[in-house]
Short mmCIF file of C-alpha atoms in Angstrom, two decimals:
data_model
loop_
_atom_site.label_atom_id
_atom_site.label_comp_id
_atom_site.label_asym_id
_atom_site.label_seq_id
_atom_site.Cartn_x
_atom_site.Cartn_y
_atom_site.Cartn_z
CA UNK A 22 -32.37 142.26 -88.75
CA UNK A 23 -31.42 140.11 -91.87
CA UNK A 24 -28.22 138.69 -90.10
CA UNK A 25 -30.12 137.53 -86.90
CA UNK A 26 -32.46 134.96 -88.99
CA UNK A 27 -30.95 131.53 -89.25
CA UNK A 28 -30.04 130.24 -92.64
CA UNK A 29 -32.39 127.46 -93.81
CA UNK A 30 -29.36 125.09 -94.63
CA UNK A 31 -27.72 125.48 -91.53
CA UNK A 32 -30.16 124.38 -89.24
CA UNK A 33 -30.18 120.65 -90.07
CA UNK A 34 -26.27 120.61 -89.94
CA UNK A 35 -26.31 122.01 -86.36
CA UNK A 36 -28.82 119.64 -85.24
CA UNK A 37 -26.71 116.65 -86.91
CA UNK A 38 -23.81 117.82 -84.96
CA UNK A 39 -25.53 118.16 -81.71
CA UNK A 40 -26.84 114.55 -82.09
CA UNK A 41 -23.45 113.38 -83.17
CA UNK A 42 -21.76 114.77 -80.14
CA UNK A 43 -24.32 113.51 -78.11
CA UNK A 44 -23.89 110.12 -79.28
CA UNK A 45 -20.16 110.33 -79.16
CA UNK A 46 -20.48 111.39 -75.71
CA UNK A 47 -22.86 108.65 -74.80
CA UNK A 48 -20.48 106.15 -76.52
CA UNK A 49 -17.52 107.47 -74.50
CA UNK A 50 -19.26 107.19 -71.53
CA UNK A 51 -20.31 103.66 -72.16
CA UNK A 52 -16.93 102.75 -73.19
CA UNK A 53 -15.60 104.23 -69.88
CA UNK A 54 -17.92 102.25 -67.98
CA UNK A 55 -17.17 99.14 -69.67
CA UNK A 56 -13.45 99.72 -69.17
CA UNK A 57 -13.79 100.53 -65.53
CA UNK A 58 -15.99 97.42 -65.15
CA UNK A 59 -13.31 95.45 -66.78
CA UNK A 60 -10.59 97.04 -64.65
CA UNK A 61 -12.59 96.37 -61.58
CA UNK A 62 -12.98 92.60 -62.54
CA UNK A 63 -9.48 92.34 -63.34
CA UNK A 64 -8.45 94.03 -59.94
CA UNK A 65 -10.73 91.57 -57.91
CA UNK A 66 -9.13 88.52 -59.91
CA UNK A 67 -5.47 89.77 -58.89
CA UNK A 68 -6.79 90.29 -55.32
CA UNK A 69 -8.23 86.85 -55.06
CA UNK A 70 -4.88 85.33 -56.50
CA UNK A 71 -2.99 87.13 -54.00
CA UNK A 72 -5.16 85.87 -51.09
CA UNK A 73 -4.89 82.44 -52.43
CA UNK A 74 -0.99 82.59 -52.38
CA UNK A 75 -0.89 84.20 -48.86
CA UNK A 76 -3.46 81.52 -47.68
CA UNK A 77 -1.16 78.83 -49.14
CA UNK A 78 1.74 80.44 -47.68
CA UNK A 79 0.28 80.51 -44.34
CA UNK A 80 -0.88 77.07 -44.55
CA UNK A 81 2.65 75.91 -45.22
CA UNK A 82 3.92 77.68 -42.19
CA UNK A 83 1.31 76.11 -40.16
CA UNK A 84 2.10 72.83 -41.42
CA UNK A 85 5.74 73.40 -40.52
CA UNK A 86 5.09 74.81 -37.16
CA UNK A 87 2.76 71.82 -36.43
CA UNK A 88 5.51 69.47 -37.38
CA UNK A 89 8.20 71.23 -35.32
CA UNK A 90 5.69 71.20 -32.15
CA UNK A 91 4.65 67.56 -32.97
CA UNK A 92 8.31 66.71 -32.69
CA UNK A 93 8.93 68.67 -29.56
CA UNK A 94 6.02 66.93 -27.86
CA UNK A 95 7.56 63.47 -28.79
CA UNK A 96 11.00 64.52 -27.53
CA UNK A 97 9.38 65.58 -24.10
CA UNK A 98 7.36 62.55 -23.85
CA UNK A 99 10.24 60.30 -24.59
CA UNK A 100 12.12 62.30 -21.78
CA UNK A 101 9.47 61.97 -19.23
CA UNK A 102 9.09 58.21 -19.92
CA UNK A 103 12.74 57.70 -19.39
CA UNK A 104 12.59 59.58 -16.05
CA UNK A 105 9.54 57.68 -14.95
CA UNK A 106 11.24 54.27 -15.82
CA UNK A 107 14.47 55.44 -13.98
CA UNK A 108 12.56 56.53 -10.89
CA UNK A 109 10.63 53.20 -11.06
CA UNK A 110 13.52 51.25 -11.18
CA UNK A 111 15.27 53.18 -8.31
CA UNK A 112 12.11 52.49 -6.35
CA UNK A 113 12.13 48.92 -7.29
CA UNK A 114 15.74 48.61 -6.16
CA UNK A 115 14.81 50.29 -2.88
CA UNK A 116 11.75 48.12 -2.36
CA UNK A 117 14.01 44.87 -3.02
CA UNK A 118 16.65 46.28 -0.60
CA UNK A 119 13.90 46.68 2.20
CA UNK A 120 12.49 43.35 1.42
CA UNK A 121 15.90 41.81 1.70
CA UNK A 122 16.31 43.73 5.25
CA UNK A 123 13.09 42.46 6.46
CA UNK A 124 13.85 38.94 5.44
CA UNK A 125 17.25 39.04 7.22
CA UNK A 126 15.59 40.57 10.32
CA UNK A 127 13.03 37.61 10.11
CA UNK A 128 15.62 35.19 10.04
CA UNK A 129 17.56 36.46 13.03
CA UNK A 130 14.38 36.58 15.08
CA UNK A 131 13.28 33.09 13.94
CA UNK A 132 16.88 31.96 14.93
CA UNK A 133 16.43 33.84 18.23
CA UNK A 134 13.33 32.06 18.83
CA UNK A 135 14.56 28.72 18.17
CA UNK A 136 17.42 29.39 20.65
CA UNK A 137 14.94 30.34 23.46
CA UNK A 138 12.85 27.42 22.62
CA UNK A 139 15.77 25.06 22.97
CA UNK A 140 16.84 26.90 26.34
CA UNK A 141 13.17 26.35 27.64
CA UNK A 142 13.19 22.53 26.75
CA UNK A 143 16.67 22.26 28.39
CA UNK A 144 15.36 23.93 31.40
CA UNK A 145 12.18 21.87 31.51
CA UNK A 146 14.03 18.54 31.18
CA UNK A 147 16.29 19.78 34.13
CA UNK A 148 13.32 20.57 36.13
CA UNK A 149 11.78 17.24 35.33
CA UNK A 150 14.88 15.40 36.31
CA UNK A 151 15.01 17.51 39.76
CA UNK A 152 11.41 16.59 40.33
CA UNK A 153 12.10 12.74 39.73
CA UNK A 154 15.08 12.88 42.22
CA UNK A 155 13.16 14.64 44.73
CA UNK A 156 10.14 12.22 44.42
CA UNK A 157 12.69 9.23 44.80
CA UNK A 158 14.37 10.63 47.77
CA UNK A 159 10.94 11.41 49.54
CA UNK A 160 9.94 7.72 48.70
CA UNK A 161 13.18 6.38 50.07
CA UNK A 162 12.79 8.56 53.27
CA UNK A 163 9.47 7.23 53.94
CA UNK A 164 10.67 3.72 53.37
CA UNK A 165 13.50 4.29 55.88
CA UNK A 166 11.16 6.06 58.58
CA UNK A 167 8.85 2.77 58.38
CA UNK A 168 11.87 0.53 58.75
CA UNK A 169 13.17 2.57 61.92
CA UNK A 170 9.63 2.45 63.43
CA UNK A 171 9.41 -1.28 63.02
CA UNK A 172 13.06 -1.69 64.47
CA UNK A 173 12.41 0.61 67.44
CA UNK A 174 9.15 -1.26 68.32
CA UNK A 175 11.08 -4.54 68.15
CA UNK A 176 14.13 -3.33 70.21
CA UNK A 177 11.56 -2.07 72.84
CA UNK A 178 10.16 -5.66 73.19
CA UNK A 179 13.56 -7.17 73.48
CA UNK A 180 14.68 -4.61 76.09
CA UNK A 181 11.49 -5.16 78.31
CA UNK A 182 11.84 -8.75 78.08
CA UNK A 183 15.70 -8.77 79.13
CA UNK A 184 15.57 -6.11 81.83
CA UNK A 185 12.21 -7.07 83.48
CA UNK A 186 11.28 -3.65 83.55
CA UNK A 187 8.73 -1.48 81.92
CA UNK A 188 9.56 0.99 79.41
CA UNK A 189 8.92 4.04 81.85
CA UNK A 190 11.18 2.63 84.66
CA UNK A 191 13.87 1.55 81.88
CA UNK A 192 13.74 5.05 80.73
CA UNK A 193 14.07 6.61 84.04
CA UNK A 194 17.11 4.57 84.96
CA UNK A 195 18.61 5.13 81.54
CA UNK A 196 18.13 8.82 81.71
CA UNK A 197 19.55 9.14 85.34
CA UNK A 198 22.53 7.19 84.34
CA UNK A 199 23.02 9.27 81.20
CA UNK A 200 22.91 12.27 83.11
CA UNK A 201 25.55 10.95 85.68
CA UNK A 202 27.75 10.03 82.88
CA UNK A 203 27.51 12.73 80.02
CA UNK A 204 27.27 15.70 82.65
CA UNK A 205 30.78 16.86 81.71
CA UNK A 206 30.29 16.03 78.13
CA UNK A 207 27.05 18.28 77.80
CA UNK A 208 28.59 21.47 76.51
CA UNK A 209 30.51 19.42 73.80
CA UNK A 210 27.18 17.87 72.80
CA UNK A 211 25.60 21.21 72.57
CA UNK A 212 28.20 22.60 70.40
CA UNK A 213 28.11 19.56 68.30
CA UNK A 214 24.34 19.59 67.87
CA UNK A 215 24.64 23.59 66.90
CA UNK A 216 27.13 22.84 64.30
CA UNK A 217 24.91 19.93 62.82
CA UNK A 218 21.99 22.44 62.87
CA UNK A 219 24.01 25.04 61.10
CA UNK A 220 25.25 22.80 58.36
CA UNK A 221 21.56 21.45 57.88
CA UNK A 222 20.30 25.02 57.51
CA UNK A 223 23.17 25.99 55.10
CA UNK A 224 22.45 22.89 52.98
CA UNK A 225 18.82 23.69 52.95
CA UNK A 226 19.32 27.34 52.00
CA UNK A 227 21.89 26.27 49.33
CA UNK A 228 19.28 24.07 47.87
CA UNK A 229 16.59 26.56 47.89
CA UNK A 230 18.70 29.09 46.01
CA UNK A 231 19.88 26.52 43.70
CA UNK A 232 16.42 25.49 43.03
CA UNK A 233 15.19 29.29 42.41
CA UNK A 234 18.32 29.91 40.04
CA UNK A 235 17.52 26.62 38.26
CA UNK A 236 13.85 27.55 37.58
CA UNK A 237 14.73 31.16 36.40
CA UNK A 238 18.03 30.86 34.15
CA UNK A 239 18.11 33.99 32.16
CA UNK A 240 20.32 34.68 29.18
CA UNK A 241 23.03 37.65 29.69
CA UNK A 242 24.40 39.99 27.10
CA UNK A 243 27.26 42.43 28.04
CA UNK A 244 27.00 46.03 26.46
CA UNK A 245 29.98 47.50 25.00
CA UNK A 246 30.72 51.22 24.50
CA UNK A 247 30.57 51.19 20.71
CA UNK A 248 27.89 50.73 18.14
CA UNK A 249 28.31 50.14 14.23
CA UNK A 250 26.29 51.48 11.54
CA UNK A 251 26.07 50.05 8.05
CA UNK A 252 26.85 52.38 5.04
CA UNK A 253 25.93 51.46 1.52
CA UNK A 254 29.10 52.80 -0.10
CA UNK A 255 32.40 54.45 1.03
CA UNK A 256 31.18 57.75 -0.72
CA UNK A 257 28.56 57.90 1.90
CA UNK A 258 31.42 58.36 4.62
CA UNK A 259 32.68 61.44 2.69
CA UNK A 260 28.92 62.93 2.98
CA UNK A 261 28.84 61.98 6.65
CA UNK A 262 32.03 63.81 7.15
CA UNK A 263 30.92 66.81 5.08
CA UNK A 264 32.77 69.83 3.55
CA UNK A 265 35.82 70.53 5.88
CA UNK A 266 34.06 68.25 8.42
CA UNK A 267 31.19 70.31 9.30
CA UNK A 268 28.57 67.44 9.18
CA UNK A 269 30.49 65.28 11.55
CA UNK A 270 31.14 68.19 13.99
CA UNK A 271 27.39 68.94 13.93
CA UNK A 272 26.49 65.41 14.65
CA UNK A 273 29.14 64.88 17.30
CA UNK A 274 27.86 68.28 18.91
CA UNK A 275 24.32 67.45 18.70
CA UNK A 276 24.57 63.74 20.04
CA UNK A 277 27.82 63.89 22.39
CA UNK A 278 29.09 60.83 20.82
CA UNK A 279 32.08 60.18 19.04
CA UNK A 280 31.83 59.16 15.40
CA UNK A 281 34.73 57.01 14.05
CA UNK A 282 35.41 56.68 10.33
CA UNK A 283 38.31 54.34 9.39
CA UNK A 284 39.05 52.15 6.32
CA UNK A 285 36.78 49.43 7.55
CA UNK A 286 34.67 48.84 4.41
CA UNK A 287 30.82 49.52 4.87
CA UNK A 288 30.98 50.41 8.71
CA UNK A 289 30.85 53.45 10.76
CA UNK A 290 31.38 53.42 14.36
CA UNK A 291 29.76 55.47 17.06
CA UNK A 292 31.39 55.40 20.31
CA UNK A 293 30.29 56.59 23.78
CA UNK A 294 29.93 55.30 27.36
CA UNK A 295 26.21 56.65 27.84
CA UNK A 296 24.11 53.96 26.05
CA UNK A 297 21.28 56.42 25.73
CA UNK A 298 23.03 58.87 23.78
CA UNK A 299 25.01 56.04 21.92
CA UNK A 300 21.79 54.64 20.73
CA UNK A 301 20.14 58.04 19.69
CA UNK A 302 23.31 58.53 17.60
CA UNK A 303 23.15 55.04 16.24
CA UNK A 304 19.65 55.55 15.12
CA UNK A 305 20.05 59.23 13.86
CA UNK A 306 23.09 58.26 11.68
CA UNK A 307 21.04 55.23 10.21
CA UNK A 308 18.16 57.62 9.34
CA UNK A 309 20.49 60.21 7.80
CA UNK A 310 22.15 57.59 5.60
CA UNK A 311 18.61 56.40 4.71
CA UNK A 312 17.51 59.90 3.85
CA UNK A 313 20.52 60.84 1.96
CA UNK A 314 20.35 64.44 2.96
CA UNK A 315 23.05 65.11 5.37
CA UNK A 316 23.61 68.68 6.60
CA UNK A 317 23.82 70.47 9.91
CA UNK A 318 20.23 71.73 9.95
CA UNK A 319 19.03 68.12 8.89
CA UNK A 320 21.25 66.47 11.35
CA UNK A 321 19.56 68.50 14.29
CA UNK A 322 16.30 67.88 12.93
CA UNK A 323 16.92 63.84 12.97
CA UNK A 324 18.57 63.92 16.35
CA UNK A 325 15.53 65.80 18.03
CA UNK A 326 13.08 63.26 16.17
CA UNK A 327 15.23 60.28 17.48
CA UNK A 328 15.08 61.63 21.09
CA UNK A 329 11.45 61.65 20.95
CA UNK A 330 11.50 58.06 19.77
CA UNK A 331 13.96 57.00 22.47
CA UNK A 332 11.71 58.50 25.16
CA UNK A 333 8.73 56.25 23.86
CA UNK A 334 10.99 53.32 23.70
CA UNK A 335 11.98 53.82 27.47
CA UNK A 336 8.18 53.97 28.46
CA UNK A 337 7.53 50.84 26.37
CA UNK A 338 10.45 49.10 28.00
CA UNK A 339 9.34 50.08 31.55
CA UNK A 340 5.83 48.70 30.66
CA UNK A 341 7.13 45.36 29.30
CA UNK A 342 9.37 44.81 32.39
CA UNK A 343 6.55 45.42 34.75
CA UNK A 344 4.12 43.07 32.64
CA UNK A 345 6.93 40.33 32.41
CA UNK A 346 7.04 39.90 36.25
CA UNK A 347 3.33 40.64 36.80
CA UNK A 348 3.61 43.99 38.96
CA UNK A 349 0.59 45.93 38.25
CA UNK A 350 -0.26 49.39 39.54
CA UNK A 351 3.11 51.14 38.99
CA UNK A 352 2.96 55.04 38.46
CA UNK A 353 3.90 56.54 35.25
CA UNK A 354 6.82 57.91 36.59
CA UNK A 355 8.20 54.66 38.04
CA UNK A 356 7.50 53.00 34.71
CA UNK A 357 9.64 55.79 33.01
CA UNK A 358 12.55 55.22 35.73
CA UNK A 359 12.37 51.45 34.90
CA UNK A 360 12.53 51.93 31.07
CA UNK A 361 15.73 54.14 31.79
CA UNK A 362 17.31 51.09 33.31
CA UNK A 363 17.32 49.57 30.13
CA UNK A 364 20.03 51.84 29.13
CA UNK A 365 22.16 51.56 32.19
CA UNK A 366 24.67 48.99 33.07
CA UNK A 367 26.29 48.01 36.20
CA UNK A 368 29.48 46.21 35.79
CA UNK A 369 28.64 45.65 32.33
CA UNK A 370 25.31 43.89 33.42
CA UNK A 371 22.02 45.41 32.01
CA UNK A 372 20.32 46.90 34.97
CA UNK A 373 16.89 46.35 33.70
CA UNK A 374 17.39 42.63 32.98
CA UNK A 375 18.89 42.32 36.48
CA UNK A 376 16.11 43.91 38.17
CA UNK A 377 13.55 41.51 36.19
CA UNK A 378 16.11 38.70 37.07
CA UNK A 379 16.04 39.62 40.88
CA UNK A 380 12.12 40.10 40.77
CA UNK A 381 11.86 36.28 39.63
CA UNK A 382 14.27 35.01 42.11
CA UNK A 383 12.70 36.99 44.90
CA UNK A 384 9.23 35.80 44.13
CA UNK A 385 10.44 32.09 43.92
CA UNK A 386 12.44 32.31 47.20
CA UNK A 387 9.67 34.02 48.96
CA UNK A 388 7.01 31.54 47.75
CA UNK A 389 9.26 28.66 49.13
CA UNK A 390 9.37 30.34 52.49
CA UNK A 391 5.65 30.77 52.75
CA UNK A 392 5.91 34.65 52.03
CA UNK A 393 3.87 36.63 49.59
CA UNK A 394 5.46 35.96 45.94
CA UNK A 395 3.71 38.96 44.49
CA UNK A 396 5.08 41.44 47.01
CA UNK A 397 8.71 39.95 46.77
CA UNK A 398 8.62 40.35 42.97
CA UNK A 399 7.61 43.85 43.40
CA UNK A 400 10.48 44.57 45.76
CA UNK A 401 12.86 42.80 43.57
CA UNK A 402 11.83 44.58 40.43
CA UNK A 403 11.98 48.35 42.13
CA UNK A 404 15.26 47.52 44.51
CA UNK A 405 17.59 49.14 41.88
CA UNK A 406 15.21 52.08 40.76
CA UNK A 407 17.61 54.46 42.20
CA UNK A 408 20.14 53.78 39.57
CA UNK A 409 17.86 55.60 36.96
CA UNK A 410 18.41 58.80 38.48
CA UNK A 411 21.87 58.40 40.58
CA UNK A 412 23.79 60.66 38.02
CA UNK A 413 21.18 63.68 38.60
CA UNK A 414 20.82 63.66 42.36
CA UNK A 415 23.31 63.47 45.24
CA UNK A 416 23.50 60.13 47.48
CA UNK A 417 23.88 56.46 46.46
CA UNK A 418 21.35 54.77 44.42
CA UNK A 419 19.76 52.94 47.58
CA UNK A 420 18.73 56.19 49.22
CA UNK A 421 17.58 57.77 45.92
CA UNK A 422 15.48 54.92 45.24
CA UNK A 423 13.94 54.62 48.50
CA UNK A 424 13.00 58.39 48.43
CA UNK A 425 11.49 57.96 44.83
CA UNK A 426 9.46 54.97 45.86
CA UNK A 427 8.20 56.85 49.10
CA UNK A 428 7.09 59.79 46.90
CA UNK A 429 5.04 57.42 44.79
CA UNK A 430 3.16 55.82 47.83
CA UNK A 431 4.69 52.30 47.47
CA UNK A 432 4.72 50.18 50.65
CA UNK A 433 7.10 50.04 53.50
CA UNK A 434 8.49 46.52 52.29
CA UNK A 435 9.29 48.12 49.05
CA UNK A 436 10.90 51.14 50.17
CA UNK A 437 12.94 49.22 52.89
CA UNK A 438 14.16 46.87 50.28
CA UNK A 439 15.43 49.36 48.05
CA UNK A 440 17.07 50.95 50.89
CA UNK A 441 18.59 48.01 52.70
CA UNK A 442 19.29 45.60 49.69
CA UNK A 443 23.24 46.19 50.22
CA UNK A 444 23.14 45.38 54.16
CA UNK A 445 23.69 49.15 54.94
CA UNK A 446 21.08 49.44 57.40
CA UNK A 447 19.34 47.50 60.12
CA UNK A 448 16.88 45.05 58.22
CA UNK A 449 13.25 45.60 59.51
CA UNK A 450 11.54 43.52 56.89
CA UNK A 451 12.21 39.96 55.85
CA UNK A 452 11.61 40.97 52.24
CA UNK A 453 14.62 42.95 52.19
CA UNK A 454 16.74 39.89 53.01
CA UNK A 455 15.09 38.10 50.25
CA UNK A 456 15.82 40.73 47.83
CA UNK A 457 19.38 41.09 48.96
CA UNK A 458 19.82 37.17 48.53
CA UNK A 459 18.37 37.21 45.16
CA UNK A 460 20.21 40.35 44.22
CA UNK A 461 23.59 38.51 45.25
CA UNK A 462 22.61 35.55 43.33
CA UNK A 463 22.04 37.56 40.20
CA UNK A 464 25.15 39.60 40.47
CA UNK A 465 27.62 36.59 41.58
CA UNK A 466 26.71 34.16 38.93
CA UNK A 467 29.65 33.45 36.41
CA UNK A 468 29.79 36.15 33.65
CA UNK A 469 27.26 38.27 35.04
CA UNK A 470 29.57 41.44 35.59
CA UNK A 471 32.85 43.05 34.54
CA UNK A 472 34.19 45.55 36.88
CA UNK A 473 36.58 47.31 34.42
CA UNK A 474 33.64 48.52 32.37
CA UNK A 475 31.85 49.93 35.48
CA UNK A 476 34.70 51.86 36.42
CA UNK A 477 35.19 53.22 32.94
CA UNK A 478 31.52 54.50 32.95
CA UNK A 479 31.76 55.90 36.31
CA UNK A 480 34.84 57.92 35.41
CA UNK A 481 33.02 59.23 32.26
CA UNK A 482 30.04 60.08 34.23
CA UNK A 483 32.28 61.93 36.88
CA UNK A 484 33.80 63.91 34.13
CA UNK A 485 30.44 65.07 32.68
CA UNK A 486 29.01 66.02 36.30
CA UNK A 487 32.08 68.03 37.13
CA UNK A 488 31.76 70.03 33.97
CA UNK A 489 28.00 70.46 34.43
CA UNK A 490 28.65 72.32 37.91
CA UNK A 491 29.82 75.49 36.12
CA UNK A 492 27.86 78.54 35.32
CA UNK A 493 26.76 78.68 31.51
CA UNK A 494 27.35 74.91 30.64
CA UNK A 495 24.50 73.65 28.68
CA UNK A 496 25.73 70.01 27.84
CA UNK A 497 29.02 67.96 28.73
CA UNK A 498 30.21 65.10 26.44
CA UNK A 499 33.02 62.75 27.52
CA UNK A 500 34.55 61.30 24.45
CA UNK A 501 37.61 59.38 23.21
CA UNK A 502 37.55 57.00 25.97
CA UNK A 503 37.78 59.90 28.52
CA UNK A 504 40.76 61.54 26.96
CA UNK A 505 38.48 64.46 25.75
CA UNK A 506 35.67 66.26 27.21
CA UNK A 507 33.49 68.77 24.94
CA UNK A 508 31.35 71.22 26.74
CA UNK A 509 28.79 73.30 25.05
CA UNK A 510 28.18 76.59 26.67
CA UNK A 511 25.25 78.92 26.29
CA UNK A 512 26.02 81.76 23.98
CA UNK A 513 23.16 84.12 25.22
CA UNK A 514 24.42 84.27 28.79
CA UNK A 515 28.20 83.87 28.20
CA UNK A 516 30.96 85.71 26.29
CA UNK A 517 34.17 84.35 24.50
CA UNK A 518 36.27 85.68 27.27
CA UNK A 519 34.04 83.96 29.95
CA UNK A 520 34.04 80.85 28.10
CA UNK A 521 37.69 80.73 28.05
CA UNK A 522 37.66 81.12 31.73
CA UNK A 523 35.14 78.22 32.29
CA UNK A 524 37.38 75.96 29.89
CA UNK A 525 40.43 76.77 32.35
CA UNK A 526 38.34 76.13 35.47
CA UNK A 527 37.12 73.00 34.32
CA UNK A 528 40.83 71.70 33.59
CA UNK A 529 41.79 72.96 37.03
CA UNK A 530 38.79 71.02 38.60
CA UNK A 531 39.86 67.82 37.04
CA UNK A 532 43.43 68.41 38.14
CA UNK A 533 42.17 68.68 41.70
CA UNK A 534 39.42 66.22 41.88
CA UNK A 535 40.44 63.31 39.60
CA UNK A 536 43.19 60.65 39.68
CA UNK A 537 43.92 59.86 35.95
CA UNK A 538 46.77 58.65 33.65
CA UNK A 539 47.88 61.10 30.84
CA UNK A 540 45.93 64.06 29.82
CA UNK A 541 42.50 65.28 29.32
CA UNK A 542 41.60 67.71 26.54
CA UNK A 543 39.02 70.16 27.36
CA UNK A 544 37.28 71.88 24.59
CA UNK A 545 34.49 74.61 24.94
CA UNK A 546 32.07 75.31 22.03
CA UNK A 547 30.25 78.41 21.90
CA UNK A 548 28.10 79.01 18.79
CA UNK A 549 25.17 81.14 17.76
CA UNK A 550 22.55 79.90 15.27
CA UNK A 551 19.65 81.70 13.72
CA UNK A 552 16.73 79.95 12.05
CA UNK A 553 13.73 81.46 10.30
CA UNK A 554 10.99 79.67 8.37
CA UNK A 555 9.71 81.23 5.07
CA UNK A 556 5.94 80.86 4.72
#
């Protein structure tokens, strides 16, 4: 019991210790809190410093990347500017070249117009001189006729006074005496008069033809079998030939024309007897050189486009010829056939220009004879229309032309003029004789025709026509002046073995049907081409 009661001097000490420990703990807590707060502030300050350093580093990297990007953009801009400048200079050079070409073309046309104007002035002076001579002759004839009438009247008066007879009595006695004396010479007199009449008719007809020819004196240009194409550089010749000659082979196959590339600088020659194919080849090659892209597929594309252009040109030439001679109302088919004559020659004479010339001469002769000039011009323009299709149909060009005109409802005079202008049938219409006369005038004037070229062209056409008779032959082209024939055969219907047989048969047909010096090489081409379009 005594041990459980606290001691009086122990209680204050215990209370002090409790307070001390409490205060000490509170001070420790406060010191820890202060330390913790200082640590947090130091940590936050260190974090801000790291963030600032990282931000500076990122800023530096961004600045370096911006500088690099800026440099790259400047380089690309300079390269693009250089490319634009180069392209602009090329376009300017091409524009200058085209301008120079146009100026040269205009100069040539101006020179042609000046020459034509000089020819017209010369013809006009000749016509005026002829008219003056004719007027002087007519005036002289009138004066002589008046003088003869006066002398005849005086002679009658003197005879009546001397004979003592009237005019009727003297005439009766004179005629009786003449009949008695000249009975045995009557036949001789008739022959002499007939001869004089024939000479007068020939002289008048000659004067009429000369007048018509003088009024229409057209220029004449002989076509050749070659055309030239200008090339800018000799390197272009190599591109035309192509790797291992594939481009030139594709071009010759597509056009049927022989391409000659020699050492002549700046020129490539296309050679062929068919003027239509030669013109297609010339224009196609010029377009390919201008375009610069020369390969087999492009060659085929350009040749097809050029064929369409030539077809349009044919129609244009036909319409121009009809308008030139004032022959309206022709059907579209006849206009097309007329245009084809622009690319046909007869003894080197352009058939379309020959037809226009015959039309003018026929009209002038008909008007001098009191006939219809418009109908004569129509007959003259269409008299050789059969030559546009004589290589496609059987028979001579007069018969082909007459059948063609009859199918297109032309008049009997026009049909008969085409059928009989070579004196092969009995003449039924006077216009046929007029056309035949004009045709002879146009063909026989100096320099109009050269027979050797006509024989050459007929031989080329005969070579191609014989080859086209065989089955499977799609196209046939005579090249190298007739020493070689290239035949394109249909690969879908003919095998290689059949192509070899066709080649042999064509060569044997030449041996049987043709007379020619030397040899003719026959080459048969059989190819298969596939084309797809990616869309």
